[in-house]
Short mmCIF file of C-alpha atoms in Angstrom, two decimals:
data_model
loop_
_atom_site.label_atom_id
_atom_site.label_comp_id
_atom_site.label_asym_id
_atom_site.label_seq_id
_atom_site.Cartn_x
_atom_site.Cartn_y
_atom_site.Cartn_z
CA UNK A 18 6.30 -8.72 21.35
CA UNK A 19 3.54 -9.92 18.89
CA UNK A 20 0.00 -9.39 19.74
CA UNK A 21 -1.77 -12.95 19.29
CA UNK A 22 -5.38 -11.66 17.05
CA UNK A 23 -8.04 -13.84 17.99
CA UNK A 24 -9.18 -13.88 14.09
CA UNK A 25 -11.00 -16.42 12.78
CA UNK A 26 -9.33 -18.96 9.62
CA UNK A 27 -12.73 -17.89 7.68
CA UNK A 28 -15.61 -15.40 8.44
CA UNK A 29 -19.48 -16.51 7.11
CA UNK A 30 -20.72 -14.34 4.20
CA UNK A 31 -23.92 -13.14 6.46
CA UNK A 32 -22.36 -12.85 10.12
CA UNK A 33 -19.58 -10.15 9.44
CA UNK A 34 -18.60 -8.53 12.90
CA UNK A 35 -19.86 -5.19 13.42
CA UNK A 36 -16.43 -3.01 13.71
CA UNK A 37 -15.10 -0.02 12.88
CA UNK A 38 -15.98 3.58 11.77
CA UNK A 39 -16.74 1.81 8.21
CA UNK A 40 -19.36 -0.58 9.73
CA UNK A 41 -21.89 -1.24 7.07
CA UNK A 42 -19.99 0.18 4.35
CA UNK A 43 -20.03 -2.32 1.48
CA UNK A 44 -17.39 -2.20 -1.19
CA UNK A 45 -16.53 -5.00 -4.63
CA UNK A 46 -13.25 -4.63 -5.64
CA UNK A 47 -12.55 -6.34 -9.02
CA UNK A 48 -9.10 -5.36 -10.05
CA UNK A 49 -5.53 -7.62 -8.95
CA UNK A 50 -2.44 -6.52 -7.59
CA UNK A 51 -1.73 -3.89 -5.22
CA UNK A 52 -2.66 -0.41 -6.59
CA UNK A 53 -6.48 -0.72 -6.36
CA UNK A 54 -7.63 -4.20 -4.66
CA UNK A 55 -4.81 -2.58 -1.54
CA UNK A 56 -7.97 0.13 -0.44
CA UNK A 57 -9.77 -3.15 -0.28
CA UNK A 58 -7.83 -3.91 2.47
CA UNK A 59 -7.44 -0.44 4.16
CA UNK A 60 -11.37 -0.26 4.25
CA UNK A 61 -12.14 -4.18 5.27
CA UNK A 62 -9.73 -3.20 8.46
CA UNK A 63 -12.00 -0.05 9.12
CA UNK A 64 -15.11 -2.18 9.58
CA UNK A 65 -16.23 -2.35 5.66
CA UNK A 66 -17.41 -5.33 4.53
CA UNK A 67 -15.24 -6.42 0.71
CA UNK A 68 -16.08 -8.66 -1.68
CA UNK A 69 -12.53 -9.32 -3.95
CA UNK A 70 -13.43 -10.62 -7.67
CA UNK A 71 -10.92 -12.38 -9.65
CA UNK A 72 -11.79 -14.06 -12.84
CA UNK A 73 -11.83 -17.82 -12.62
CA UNK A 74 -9.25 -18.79 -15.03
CA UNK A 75 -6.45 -15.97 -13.50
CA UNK A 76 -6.03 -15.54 -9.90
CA UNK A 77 -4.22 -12.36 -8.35
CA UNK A 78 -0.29 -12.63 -8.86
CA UNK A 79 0.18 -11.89 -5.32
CA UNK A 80 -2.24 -14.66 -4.15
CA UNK A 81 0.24 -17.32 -3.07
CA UNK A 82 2.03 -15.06 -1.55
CA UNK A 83 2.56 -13.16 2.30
CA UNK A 84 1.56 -10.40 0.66
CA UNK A 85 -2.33 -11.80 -0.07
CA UNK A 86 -1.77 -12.98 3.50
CA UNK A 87 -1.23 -9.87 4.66
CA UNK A 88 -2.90 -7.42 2.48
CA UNK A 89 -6.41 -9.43 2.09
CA UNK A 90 -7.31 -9.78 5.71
CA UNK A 91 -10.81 -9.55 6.25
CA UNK A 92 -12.33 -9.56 2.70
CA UNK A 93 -14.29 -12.14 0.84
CA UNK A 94 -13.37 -13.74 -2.57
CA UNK A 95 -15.43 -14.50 -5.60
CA UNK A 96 -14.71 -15.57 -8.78
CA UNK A 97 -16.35 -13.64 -11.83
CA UNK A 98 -15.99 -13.65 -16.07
CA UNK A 99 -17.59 -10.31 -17.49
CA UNK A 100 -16.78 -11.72 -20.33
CA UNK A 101 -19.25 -14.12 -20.34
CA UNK A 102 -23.25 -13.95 -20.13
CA UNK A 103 -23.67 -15.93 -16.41
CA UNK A 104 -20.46 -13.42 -15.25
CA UNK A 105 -21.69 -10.35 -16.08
CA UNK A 106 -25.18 -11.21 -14.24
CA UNK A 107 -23.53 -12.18 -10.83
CA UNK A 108 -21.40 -8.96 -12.04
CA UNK A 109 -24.30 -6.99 -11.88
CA UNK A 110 -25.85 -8.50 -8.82
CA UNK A 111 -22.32 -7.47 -7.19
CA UNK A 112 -23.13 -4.21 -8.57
CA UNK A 113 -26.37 -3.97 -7.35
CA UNK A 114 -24.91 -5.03 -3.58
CA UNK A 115 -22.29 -2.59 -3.31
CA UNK A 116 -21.91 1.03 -1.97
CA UNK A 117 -18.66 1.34 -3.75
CA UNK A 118 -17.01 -0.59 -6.91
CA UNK A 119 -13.08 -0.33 -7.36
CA UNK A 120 -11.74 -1.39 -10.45
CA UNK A 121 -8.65 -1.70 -11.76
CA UNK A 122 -8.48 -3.35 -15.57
CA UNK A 123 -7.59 -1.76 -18.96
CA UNK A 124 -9.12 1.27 -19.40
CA UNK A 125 -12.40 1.05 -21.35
CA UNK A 126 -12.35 -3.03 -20.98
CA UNK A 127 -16.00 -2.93 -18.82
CA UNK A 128 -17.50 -0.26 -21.10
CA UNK A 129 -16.38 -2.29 -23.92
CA UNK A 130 -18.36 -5.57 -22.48
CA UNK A 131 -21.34 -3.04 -21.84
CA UNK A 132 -20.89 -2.26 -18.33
CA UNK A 133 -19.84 1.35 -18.67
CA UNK A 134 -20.41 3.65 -15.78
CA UNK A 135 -23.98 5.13 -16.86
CA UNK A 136 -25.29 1.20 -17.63
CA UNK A 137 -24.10 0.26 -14.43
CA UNK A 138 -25.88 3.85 -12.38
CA UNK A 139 -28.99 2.05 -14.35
CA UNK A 140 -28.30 -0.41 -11.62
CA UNK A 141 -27.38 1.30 -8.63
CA UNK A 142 -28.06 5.04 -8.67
CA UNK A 143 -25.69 5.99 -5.89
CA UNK A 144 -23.10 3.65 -6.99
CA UNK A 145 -19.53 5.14 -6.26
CA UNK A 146 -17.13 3.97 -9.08
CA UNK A 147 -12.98 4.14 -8.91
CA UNK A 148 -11.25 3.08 -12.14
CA UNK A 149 -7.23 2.29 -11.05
CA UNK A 150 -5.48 2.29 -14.11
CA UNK A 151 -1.38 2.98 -14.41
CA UNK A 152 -2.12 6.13 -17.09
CA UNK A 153 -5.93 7.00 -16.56
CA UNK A 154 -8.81 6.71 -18.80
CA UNK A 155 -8.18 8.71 -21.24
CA UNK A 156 -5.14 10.36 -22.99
CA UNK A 157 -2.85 9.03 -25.45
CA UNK A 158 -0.95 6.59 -23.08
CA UNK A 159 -4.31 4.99 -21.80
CA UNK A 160 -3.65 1.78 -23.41
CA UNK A 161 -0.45 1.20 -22.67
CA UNK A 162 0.65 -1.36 -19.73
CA UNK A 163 1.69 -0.20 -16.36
CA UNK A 164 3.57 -1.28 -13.28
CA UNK A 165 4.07 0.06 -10.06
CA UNK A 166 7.89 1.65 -11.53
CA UNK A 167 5.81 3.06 -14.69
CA UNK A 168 3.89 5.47 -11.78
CA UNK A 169 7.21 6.11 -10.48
CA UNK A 170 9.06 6.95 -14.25
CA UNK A 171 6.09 8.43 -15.65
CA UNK A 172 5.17 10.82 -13.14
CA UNK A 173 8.48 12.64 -11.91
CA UNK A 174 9.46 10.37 -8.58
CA UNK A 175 12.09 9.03 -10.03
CA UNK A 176 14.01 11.80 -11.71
CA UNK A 177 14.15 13.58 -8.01
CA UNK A 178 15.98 10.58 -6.54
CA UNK A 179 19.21 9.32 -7.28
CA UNK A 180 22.42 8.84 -5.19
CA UNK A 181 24.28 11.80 -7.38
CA UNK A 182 23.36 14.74 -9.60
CA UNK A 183 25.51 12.80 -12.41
CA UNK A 184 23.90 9.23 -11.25
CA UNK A 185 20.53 7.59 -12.95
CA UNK A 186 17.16 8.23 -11.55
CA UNK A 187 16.27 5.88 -8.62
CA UNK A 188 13.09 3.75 -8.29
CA UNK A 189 11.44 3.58 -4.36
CA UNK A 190 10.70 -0.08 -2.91
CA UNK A 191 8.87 -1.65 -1.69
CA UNK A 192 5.94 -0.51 -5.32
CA UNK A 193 6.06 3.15 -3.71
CA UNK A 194 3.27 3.79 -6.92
CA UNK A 195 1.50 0.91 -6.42
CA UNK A 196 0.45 1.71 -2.34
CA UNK A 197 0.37 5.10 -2.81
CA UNK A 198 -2.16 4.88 -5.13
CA UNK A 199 -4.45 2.30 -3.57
CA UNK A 200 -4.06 5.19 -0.34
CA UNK A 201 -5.60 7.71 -2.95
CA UNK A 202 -8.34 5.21 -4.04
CA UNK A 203 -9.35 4.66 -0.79
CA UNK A 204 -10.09 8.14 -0.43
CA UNK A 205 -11.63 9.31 -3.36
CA UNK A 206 -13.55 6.14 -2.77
CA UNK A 207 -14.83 7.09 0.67
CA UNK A 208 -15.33 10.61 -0.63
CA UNK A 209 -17.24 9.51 -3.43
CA UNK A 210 -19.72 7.48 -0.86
CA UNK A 211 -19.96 10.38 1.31
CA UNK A 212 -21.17 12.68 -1.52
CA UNK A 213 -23.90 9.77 -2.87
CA UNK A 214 -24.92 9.93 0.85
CA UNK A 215 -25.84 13.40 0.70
CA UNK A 216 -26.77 13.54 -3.06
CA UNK A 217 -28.50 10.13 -3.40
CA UNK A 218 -26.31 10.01 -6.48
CA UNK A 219 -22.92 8.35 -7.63
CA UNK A 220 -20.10 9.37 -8.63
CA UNK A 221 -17.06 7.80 -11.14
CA UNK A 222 -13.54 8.75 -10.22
CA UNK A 223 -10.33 8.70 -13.00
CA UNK A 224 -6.97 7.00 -10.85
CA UNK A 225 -4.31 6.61 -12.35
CA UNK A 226 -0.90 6.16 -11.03
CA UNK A 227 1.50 8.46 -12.59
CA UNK A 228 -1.16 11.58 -11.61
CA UNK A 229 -0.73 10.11 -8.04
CA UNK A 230 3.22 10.18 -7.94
CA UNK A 231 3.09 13.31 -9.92
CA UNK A 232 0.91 15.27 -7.50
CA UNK A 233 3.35 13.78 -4.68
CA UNK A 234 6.40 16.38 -5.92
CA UNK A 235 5.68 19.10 -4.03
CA UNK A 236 6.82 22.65 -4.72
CA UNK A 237 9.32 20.97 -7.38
CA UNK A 238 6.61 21.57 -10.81
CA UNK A 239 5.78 25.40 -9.57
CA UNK A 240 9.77 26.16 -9.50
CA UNK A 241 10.87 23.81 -12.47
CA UNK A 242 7.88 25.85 -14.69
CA UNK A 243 8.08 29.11 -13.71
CA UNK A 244 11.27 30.03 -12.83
CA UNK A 245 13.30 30.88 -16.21
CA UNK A 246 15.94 28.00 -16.92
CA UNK A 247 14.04 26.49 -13.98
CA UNK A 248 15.45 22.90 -14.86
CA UNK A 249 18.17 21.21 -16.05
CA UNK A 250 18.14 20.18 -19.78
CA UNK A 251 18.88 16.90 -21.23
CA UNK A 252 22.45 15.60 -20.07
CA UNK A 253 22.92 18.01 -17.91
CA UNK A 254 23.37 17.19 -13.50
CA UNK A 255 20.42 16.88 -11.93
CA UNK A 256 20.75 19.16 -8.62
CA UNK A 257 17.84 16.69 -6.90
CA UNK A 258 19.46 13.93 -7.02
CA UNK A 259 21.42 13.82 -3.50
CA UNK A 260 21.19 10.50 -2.27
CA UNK A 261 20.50 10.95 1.59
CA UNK A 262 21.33 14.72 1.62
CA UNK A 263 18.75 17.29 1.36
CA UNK A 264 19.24 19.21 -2.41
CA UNK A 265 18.59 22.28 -0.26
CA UNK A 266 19.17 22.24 3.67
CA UNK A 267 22.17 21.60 5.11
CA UNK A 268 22.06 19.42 7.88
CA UNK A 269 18.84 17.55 6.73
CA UNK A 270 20.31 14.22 6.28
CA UNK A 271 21.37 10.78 7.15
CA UNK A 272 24.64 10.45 8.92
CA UNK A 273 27.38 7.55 9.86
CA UNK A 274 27.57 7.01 13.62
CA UNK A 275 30.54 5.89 15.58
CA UNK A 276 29.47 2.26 16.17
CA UNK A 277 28.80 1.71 12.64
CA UNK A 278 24.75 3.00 12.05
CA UNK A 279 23.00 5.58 10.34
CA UNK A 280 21.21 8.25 12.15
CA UNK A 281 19.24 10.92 10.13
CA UNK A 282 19.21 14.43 11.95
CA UNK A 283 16.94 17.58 10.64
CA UNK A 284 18.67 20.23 12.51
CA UNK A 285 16.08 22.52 10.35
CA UNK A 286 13.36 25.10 11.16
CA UNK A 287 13.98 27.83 14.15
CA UNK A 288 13.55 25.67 17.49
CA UNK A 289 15.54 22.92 15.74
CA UNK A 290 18.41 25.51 14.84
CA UNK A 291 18.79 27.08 17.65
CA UNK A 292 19.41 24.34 19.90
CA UNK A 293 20.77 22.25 17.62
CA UNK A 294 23.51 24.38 15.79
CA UNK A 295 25.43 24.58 19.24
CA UNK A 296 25.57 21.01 20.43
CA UNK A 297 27.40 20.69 16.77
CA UNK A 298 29.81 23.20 17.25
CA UNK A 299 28.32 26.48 15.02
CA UNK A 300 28.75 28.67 17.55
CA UNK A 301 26.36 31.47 19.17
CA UNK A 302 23.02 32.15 17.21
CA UNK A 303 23.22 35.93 16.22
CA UNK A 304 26.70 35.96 16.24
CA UNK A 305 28.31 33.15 14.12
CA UNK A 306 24.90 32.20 12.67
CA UNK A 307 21.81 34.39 11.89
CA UNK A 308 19.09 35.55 14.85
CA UNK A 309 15.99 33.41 13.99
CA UNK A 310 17.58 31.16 11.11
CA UNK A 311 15.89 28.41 9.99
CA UNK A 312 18.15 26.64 8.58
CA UNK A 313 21.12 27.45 5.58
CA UNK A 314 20.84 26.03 2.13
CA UNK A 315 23.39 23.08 1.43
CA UNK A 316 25.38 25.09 -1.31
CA UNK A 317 25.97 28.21 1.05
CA UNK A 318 29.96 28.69 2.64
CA UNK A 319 27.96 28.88 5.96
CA UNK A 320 25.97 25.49 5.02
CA UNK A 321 29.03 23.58 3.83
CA UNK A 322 30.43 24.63 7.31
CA UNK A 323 27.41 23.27 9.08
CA UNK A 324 27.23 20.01 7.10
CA UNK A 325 30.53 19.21 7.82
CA UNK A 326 30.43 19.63 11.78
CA UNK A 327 27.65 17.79 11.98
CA UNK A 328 29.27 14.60 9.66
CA UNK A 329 31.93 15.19 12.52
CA UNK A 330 29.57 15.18 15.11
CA UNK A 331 27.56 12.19 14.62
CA UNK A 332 30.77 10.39 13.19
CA UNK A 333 32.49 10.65 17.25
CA UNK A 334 28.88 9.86 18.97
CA UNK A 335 26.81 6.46 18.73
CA UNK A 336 23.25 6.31 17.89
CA UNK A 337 21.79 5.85 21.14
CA UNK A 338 24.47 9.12 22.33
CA UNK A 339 23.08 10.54 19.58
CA UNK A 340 19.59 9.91 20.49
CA UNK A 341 20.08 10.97 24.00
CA UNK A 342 21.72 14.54 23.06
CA UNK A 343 19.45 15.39 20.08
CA UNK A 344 15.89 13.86 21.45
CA UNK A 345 16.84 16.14 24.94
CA UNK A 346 17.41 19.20 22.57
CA UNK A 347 14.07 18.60 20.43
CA UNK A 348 16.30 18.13 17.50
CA UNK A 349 14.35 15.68 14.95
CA UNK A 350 16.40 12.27 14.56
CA UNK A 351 15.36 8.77 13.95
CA UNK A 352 17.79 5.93 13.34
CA UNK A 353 17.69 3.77 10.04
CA UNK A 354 15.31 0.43 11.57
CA UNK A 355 15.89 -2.93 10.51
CA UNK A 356 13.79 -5.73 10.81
CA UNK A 357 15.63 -6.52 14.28
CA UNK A 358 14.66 -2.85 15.46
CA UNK A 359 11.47 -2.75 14.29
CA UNK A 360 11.04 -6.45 16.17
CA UNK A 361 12.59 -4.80 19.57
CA UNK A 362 11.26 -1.45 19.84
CA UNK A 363 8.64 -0.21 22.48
CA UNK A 364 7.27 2.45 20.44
CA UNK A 365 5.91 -0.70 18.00
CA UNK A 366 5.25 -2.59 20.51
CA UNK A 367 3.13 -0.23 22.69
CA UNK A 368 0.96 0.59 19.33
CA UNK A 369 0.51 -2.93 18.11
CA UNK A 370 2.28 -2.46 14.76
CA UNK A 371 2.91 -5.94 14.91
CA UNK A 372 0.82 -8.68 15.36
CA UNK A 373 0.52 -12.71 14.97
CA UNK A 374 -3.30 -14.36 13.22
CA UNK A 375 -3.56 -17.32 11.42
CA UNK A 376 -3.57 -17.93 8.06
CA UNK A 377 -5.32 -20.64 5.61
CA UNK A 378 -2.30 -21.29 3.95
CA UNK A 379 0.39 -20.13 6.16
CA UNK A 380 -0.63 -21.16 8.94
CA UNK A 381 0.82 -19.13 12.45
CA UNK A 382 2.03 -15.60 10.63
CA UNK A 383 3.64 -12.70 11.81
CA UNK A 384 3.46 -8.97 10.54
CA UNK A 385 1.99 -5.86 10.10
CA UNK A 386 -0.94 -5.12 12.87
CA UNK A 387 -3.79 -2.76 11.35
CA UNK A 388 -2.85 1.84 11.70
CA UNK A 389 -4.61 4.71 12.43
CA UNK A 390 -5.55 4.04 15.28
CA UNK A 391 -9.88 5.14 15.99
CA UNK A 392 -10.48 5.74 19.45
CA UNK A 393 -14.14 4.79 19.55
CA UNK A 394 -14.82 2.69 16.48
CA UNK A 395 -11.28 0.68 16.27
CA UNK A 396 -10.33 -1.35 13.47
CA UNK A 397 -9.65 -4.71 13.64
CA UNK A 398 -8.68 -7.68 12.14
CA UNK A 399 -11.47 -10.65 12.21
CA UNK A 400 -10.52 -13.43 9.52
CA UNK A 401 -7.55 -14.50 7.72
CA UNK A 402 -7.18 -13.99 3.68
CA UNK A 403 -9.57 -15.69 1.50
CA UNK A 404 -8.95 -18.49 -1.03
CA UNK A 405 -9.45 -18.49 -4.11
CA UNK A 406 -13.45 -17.71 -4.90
CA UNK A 407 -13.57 -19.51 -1.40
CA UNK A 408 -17.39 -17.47 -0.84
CA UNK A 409 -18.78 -18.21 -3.96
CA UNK A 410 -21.79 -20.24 -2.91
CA UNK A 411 -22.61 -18.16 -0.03
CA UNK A 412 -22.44 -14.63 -2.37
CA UNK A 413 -24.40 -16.34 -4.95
CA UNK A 414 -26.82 -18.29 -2.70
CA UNK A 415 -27.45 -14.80 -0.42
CA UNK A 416 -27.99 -12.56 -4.23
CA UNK A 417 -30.71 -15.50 -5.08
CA UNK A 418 -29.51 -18.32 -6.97
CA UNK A 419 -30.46 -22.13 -6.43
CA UNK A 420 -27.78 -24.82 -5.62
CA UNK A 421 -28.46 -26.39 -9.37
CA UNK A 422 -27.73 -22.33 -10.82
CA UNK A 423 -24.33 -22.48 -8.51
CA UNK A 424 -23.36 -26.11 -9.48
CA UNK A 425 -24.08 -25.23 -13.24
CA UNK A 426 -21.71 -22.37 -13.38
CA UNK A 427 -18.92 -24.34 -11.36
CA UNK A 428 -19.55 -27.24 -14.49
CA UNK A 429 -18.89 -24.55 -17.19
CA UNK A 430 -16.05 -22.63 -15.64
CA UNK A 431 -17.87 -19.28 -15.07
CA UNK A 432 -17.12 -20.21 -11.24
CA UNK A 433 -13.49 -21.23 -9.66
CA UNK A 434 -12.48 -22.33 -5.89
CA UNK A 435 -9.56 -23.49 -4.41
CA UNK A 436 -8.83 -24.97 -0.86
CA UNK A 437 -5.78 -24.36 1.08
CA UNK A 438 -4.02 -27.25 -0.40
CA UNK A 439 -4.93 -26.10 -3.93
CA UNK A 440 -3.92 -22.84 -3.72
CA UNK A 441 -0.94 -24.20 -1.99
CA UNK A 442 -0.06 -26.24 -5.31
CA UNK A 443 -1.11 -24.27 -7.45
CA UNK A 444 0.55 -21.66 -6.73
CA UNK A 445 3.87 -23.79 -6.07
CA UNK A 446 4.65 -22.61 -2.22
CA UNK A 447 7.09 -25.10 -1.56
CA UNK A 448 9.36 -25.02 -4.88
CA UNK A 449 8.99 -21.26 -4.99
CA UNK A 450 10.13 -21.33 -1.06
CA UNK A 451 7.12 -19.33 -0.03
CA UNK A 452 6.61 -21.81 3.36
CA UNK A 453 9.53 -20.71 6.15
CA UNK A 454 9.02 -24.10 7.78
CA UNK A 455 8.03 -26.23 4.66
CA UNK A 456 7.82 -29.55 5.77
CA UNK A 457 5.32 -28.58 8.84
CA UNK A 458 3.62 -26.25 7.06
CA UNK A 459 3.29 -28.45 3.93
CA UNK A 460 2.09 -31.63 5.93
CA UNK A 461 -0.63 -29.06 8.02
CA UNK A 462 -1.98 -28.76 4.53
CA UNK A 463 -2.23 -32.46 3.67
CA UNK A 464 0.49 -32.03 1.24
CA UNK A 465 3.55 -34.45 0.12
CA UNK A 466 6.73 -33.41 1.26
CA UNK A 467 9.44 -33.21 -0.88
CA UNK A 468 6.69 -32.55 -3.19
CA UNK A 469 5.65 -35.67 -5.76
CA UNK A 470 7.04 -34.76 -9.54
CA UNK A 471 4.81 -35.82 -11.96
#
């Protein structure tokens, strides 16, 4: 089922593979987390080649983790301290390197070390810069902390969802803000590049999350703010908030099957209704529902009607029945997946969704293969995760500096690497039960097992 990647554990700093429609592309991320370092990863998979900063004396909170096992793949790591003189000079020589700098601190925390955008366009001309931040770079709120639910609060996502019109506002998992951003950083990233191709001149793009979620509502804003009494006001139901069911469309839901699943079905839009309003039992189109409809809103008599023959309907049929009638009909359906679905299906299979490469840490891992799949230029997946700063002597030797300059900044702390073992220590993977097989996996690493308490 899993495709075995024929990565490498590590990839040298001056032999990355040629790959990808992104070949030659080179991009420093220097923020943590998910919502900007995550278009690290989407571009590293497309053939770029990413250098991932961290400072030395705090490493990512998802290194330690699957997730920097699975989101890292490919990249490079390096350990940097703006703060300090040595750290903003290999900060600059990054700068200097790259085609495209993603950051994703406190707004106005570079500018304030004297690395603002126009110092650093002293530096690199066509420089394309992306500042991630949860509530932009300017505004009132620009200072305040964000997580991935503050994108999802702040900018509207939340108050459409909700199991009820009477029930509280729902957030999305898995950090729906937090990947959805890092999506739109990729692109203005890449569209940035492509304009400092033509131009010969960068550009500096404003991210910040809760403008991402916020331009994700659809036609919701131009109804709520035009429309007199266009929303509810404070107390009052919220007509969004339908859990599974469409607030509009009848019939545009998830429904319970007869051996116990959950099948959504979008009997919606005119092919859809016209085949699909029979097999449920609504009768002749043109006669007991309108010629061409596409579809009835949910709060109609005719809708209600609808609804309820098709709860009926997919409540006396079983998912794969269900499957079978509405797939032959070119009705839209799609049962609920699981991790056992997802594991057994042909679809992922056939497409390589999932896939098996080794890991520094982990070991023999299992998960998500790379998307979008390039017919010419595919991307690929060529070297497990970093450590932590695991390249710094080969970035630092490669931009110029002497062994002595590299073992003088490891001596005063402007430089930080971990092996394996470290960061498997460090970061606690056996008490925090981040190993599935922890004695193996722990002894693979040269580690005690229990683990020694000090």
């Amino acid at each position: 089922m899993f495709k075995q990647i024929d990565n490498k554990l590590t990839q040298s700093w001056n032999e990355y593979p040629q790959f990808g429609v992104l070949q030659g592309v080179k991009v420093f991320v220097s923020g943590t987390n998910i919502a900007g370092p995550f278009a690290g990863c989407l571009m590293a998979e497309m053939g770029a080649k990413v250098l991932q900063a961290e400072s030395p004396n705090i490493a990512c909170q998802t290194r330690g983790t699957t997730a920097w096992a699975q989101c890292h793949r490919n990249e490079y790591s390096v350990t940097i301290d703006v703060s300090k003189p040595k750290g903003k000079k290999f900060f600059l020589k990054c700068i200097e390197w790259a085609d495209i700098w993603i950051e994703a601190g406190r707004p106005g925390s570079y500018a304030k070390r004297g690395l603002s955008d126009s110092v650093l366009w002293q530096h690199n001309k066509a420089l394309t810069i992306v500042h991630v931040s949860g509530y932009g770079q300017f505004g009132p709120y620009k200072d305040k902390a964000s997580y991935d639910v503050s994108g999802q609060a702040m900018g509207g996502y939340m108050y459409m969802n909700g199991v009820s019109p009477t029930s509280s506002p729902l957030k999305v998992n898995p950090y729906l803000s937090d990947y959805v951003t890092a999506y739109n950083a990729c692109m203005v990233a890449l569209a940035g590049y492509i304009n400092a191709q033509k131009t010969g001149e960068g550009d500096s793009c404003d991210v910040a999350q809760y403008d991402t979620m916020f331009r994700l509502l659809d036609y919701y804003p131009a109804k709520w703010f035009n429309y007199p009494n266009g929303y509810p006001k404070a107390g009052e139901p919220v007509p969004y908030r339908t859990g599974n069911k469409h607030d509009m469309a009848c019939c545009f839901s998830f429904y319970d099957t007869k051996d116990g699943g959950s099948m959504f079905v979008a009997i919606a839009g005119q092919g859809p209704v016209s085949r699909g309003y029979p097999i449920i039992g609504m009768g002749k189109q043109g006669v007991d529902f309108p010629d061409k409809c596409t579809g009835i809103p949910l709060y109609d008599p005719l809708g209600q009607k609808a609804e309820r023959l098709c709860e009926k309907f997919c409540a006396e049929h079983t998912c794969d029945e269900l499957e079978a009638i509405f797939n032959k009909a070119g009705v839209p359906c799609q049962r609920a997946y699981g991790p056992e679905d997802i594991l057994n299906d042909p679809q992922f299979e056939a497409r390589e969704n999932l896939v098996e490469w080794e890991d520094q840490c982990f070991g023999k891992m299992k998960g998500i293969g790379v998307t979008n799949i390039f017919k010419k230029h595919p991307s690929q997946i060529v070297c497990a995760s970093p450590c932590f700063g695991e390249h710094n002597r080969e970035v630092l030797a490669d931009f110029g500096y002497t062994e002595d300059e590299i073992n003088a900044m490891y001596k005063s702390g402007d430089l930080a690497t971990w092996t394996p073992k470290q960061t498997a220590i460090n970061k606690q993977y056996v008490e925090w039960r981040f190993f599935w097989d922890p004695e193996n996996q722990a002894k693979r690493l040269g580690m005690d097992y229990p683990p020694k308490r000090g």
